Amino acid sequence: MSVNTLALKNTLRVGAATVICCMAVGVFMAFFTHYFKTRFARIIHIILLSAFVLPGVIIVIAFIQLYSETGIISQFLKMIFSLDEVPFRFAGFPGILFVHTFTQYVFFYINTTIAIASLDYSLIESARSFGASRCRVFFDIIFPHIKPAILTSSLMTFAIAVSSFSAPYLVGRGYRMMSTQILQSKMNNQMTMAATQVMILMLISMATMMVYSYYNRKQFRSDTSKIKTFRRVSIESRPMKILIHVTAYLILFFIIIPVIGIIGLSFADASSWMLEIFPRRFSMDNYIKVFSQGRIFAPVKNSLFMALTAAGFATVMAVITSTLILKYHNFQSRLLNFFLMLPMAIPASTLGILMITTFNEKRLILFNHSLVGTYGILVVAYIILSITIVSRSTYTAFSNFNKEHEFASKGLGANGIQTFYRIFLPIVRPGIISGFALCFMRSLGEYTVSALLYGVHNRPVSIAMVNALHDFDAGISMTYGVIIIAMGVAFLALINMKHKSIQVQT
Amino acid sequence: MGSILLFNQVIKSYDGQTVLHDISIKINDGELFTFLGPSGCGKTTLLRILAGFEKPDSGTIEINGEDITRVTPEKRHISMVFQHYALFPHMTVFENVSYGLRVRGVAEKNIRAKVAQCLDMVRLDGFAQRDINELSGGEQQRVAIARAIAVDPGVLLLDEPLSNLDARLRETTKMEIRELQKSLGITTIFVTHDQQEAMTISDRIAVFHSGRIVRTGSPQDIYNQPQSDFVAGFIGESNIIEKKNFNRFGLTSVEAEMVCIRPQDIRIMEETQVGDLGGRFTGRIIRIEFRGSAIMYHVLVETIMIKVMVFNTGSYRSILPGTAVLMIVPTHAVKMITSSNIAREN
């Protein structure tokens, strides 16, 4: 079997296995927080959502610190059970699958929670009144209702898993996947081979995204009739209650532990830690180093600047395109919509290669300059990577805007400009901020495309994190991680404001 | 404060389908005028044309003699209360009510006084700093009214403002709107599909059917002289009897193509009680509908089902289904139908 065939087979295998594992975790946790009456559901919900804004590369690095051969948890288990070697091998297919499961469950989780929340409780009451058991109600009423959410989440997760780069690259240890093969070909300067691999990966992603788009339209064809709000169900059997809680808290442990690990290890003295299994000395030294030494702080500065610029440009583009798409219902607006959706179907590694091959020569569109090697190339890449999600967020906010608010404002004497600034903008602002925040977070911790396109002057924090790890400076690496997480938490709070500040009137 | 409104031959089409046919109405100063009709009859479209949110294909609209057909909404001096209120969700009650004054550049001191006055009028004093999402449906509706009247509009438009309220609240709010409108003297247009609501609140009513106004008049005129079978059927309950069936109802001397008899105008009694009461017809009770203060009998007269209403006085003894009954219609209760808006099968 050729290397490329093996990589293709492995890619599909990882994609399928990721879907199954993420489905188990995401759907189970959605039921735990939204279907059953459980304690701390709100806090657990917020923790589970954090995976949406935390860059994957940070979690991968944290997992390495915890579960690799020299990892804290592996060594801890080896020590307490007096084993000759660590009890598991955190590498290859199982390693990638483990990372994917606890970082990519989020689509299943979000979509299933939305489906459960929109379930009309009167349907359940009606079925129960006809004598249906709880089990029967689940299979006849609940499952058909959440099935479209599961289907679309499967497709979304599959598309992301097959194009995943950081987990196969950092944890794979020689396990070949298409995304890592592309980097390999690029490093060997086999650009034709890289382009072919890019095309194969892009075809898989695009086919998946097309099916996703078809089912997503079906899923959200909602009924506008009044529904009875879903009421959480108590778990009556005590053993079942214990089993469900233990499973949920175990999953939660795997999700939280990398974040706790990053925070804890960012205070560890790296030199002492290299000599012993567990870090013994903790201090603020890593933070002092990052914030006091310009060279070490430069990647943070670069990433902040590039992420803010990308988010700013993407938001402006999203506002303009959303306005145009909603205003004109013609072929051009549909074409514009298609172009905005297209980047979602392009894996990051593919985008990186496409940008190298497209912009490595002087182009008229770039005023006879080449983009490769410039500071701006990463900004452009970040914009392309996030434009779909930013424009979706803006478009949704714009299309949900109740035209009657505009009419009411004008009827009360406000002109077009007053109506835009006083009514339209404040109402749609949460959607715009959400888009901006998501683009900012994705760009801040982006690794895949950065690994292909970064240069000396624009080295981002995600690359610096991995480099620090390779230089055995895990403390600095973890400190970079904490800085990104802190910004992630701040932005998550910002996005949360969207739900608190506005309850759009129907 | 009021204004005289004139719709002159207004026509509006969407995708080649005419939704308003040649509408001409004059609405007097300080009048509460109701557009009444079933869903899709064009009443809200006409309201939106008046507000300036839609443009008519042809025809003009005048306020106090001034043509406002091409004037932008913000310059028309018309306030509207929307069916779903359209309160600005990011603003408090105070900010919503003061919005119109603020965009007009009114001084802050005057804004505070005016908002307080308007909230007092709708009995919401003490609610100024509340968020819109904290209010009940009825309270939101009052805020929407306060916001609309705060700018002292020349014309007030109410687009089905009671449709989202429960039956009890609808009753009280209806009367409050009427009293407020009378005290302020604002020319008001009220849109509804509820004929009971229209009858109670209006000075005059225009009944809409398929984009046309089929009857205009006071509630009493329309009820007593519906003139068309559609109006007779839409306003109150009625029995429409065609000429070919007149002899079955003892209406042999009536000269009309169709007549309307209100259920409460028919006297009903058991056949065994009948003395010599003159013009009469017989039938059999099929179904009884108890309505609290009244009882509606559904009576089969040969092959025609008619409705007969009897007021429930407490001492009234209901007639049982299946009983053969005799009915009498006084001559004054037979209303001539001069036009038909409904296509009949036979």
mmCIF file of C-alpha atoms in Angstrom, chain A residues 32 46 163 197 215 247 261-262 272 304 406 438 465 470 492:
data_model
loop_
_atom_site.group_PDB
_atom_site.id
_atom_site.type_symbol
_atom_site.label_atom_id
_atom_site.label_comp_id
_atom_site.label_asym_id
_atom_site.label_seq_id
_atom_site.Cartn_x
_atom_site.Cartn_y
_atom_site.Cartn_z
ATOM 1 C CA PHE A 32 -26.871 15.254 31.254
ATOM 2 C CA ILE A 46 -20.312 26.630 30.380
ATOM 3 C CA SER A 163 -8.657 17.904 8.153
ATOM 4 C CA GLN A 197 -2.966 15.698 -1.574
ATOM 5 C CA TYR A 215 -29.251 18.531 6.096
ATOM 6 C CA THR A 247 -19.863 8.869 33.719
ATOM 7 C CA GLY A 261 -2.807 21.205 33.812
ATOM 8 C CA ILE A 262 -1.862 24.188 31.658
ATOM 9 C CA SER A 272 13.304 21.166 38.402
ATOM 10 C CA LEU A 304 -2.756 39.747 19.341
ATOM 11 C CA GLU A 406 -37.292 50.010 12.070
ATOM 12 C CA LEU A 438 -14.930 33.898 17.448
ATOM 13 C CA MET A 465 4.179 27.336 22.260
ATOM 14 C CA HIS A 470 10.528 21.270 21.682
ATOM 15 C CA LEU A 492 -16.642 33.729 26.126
#
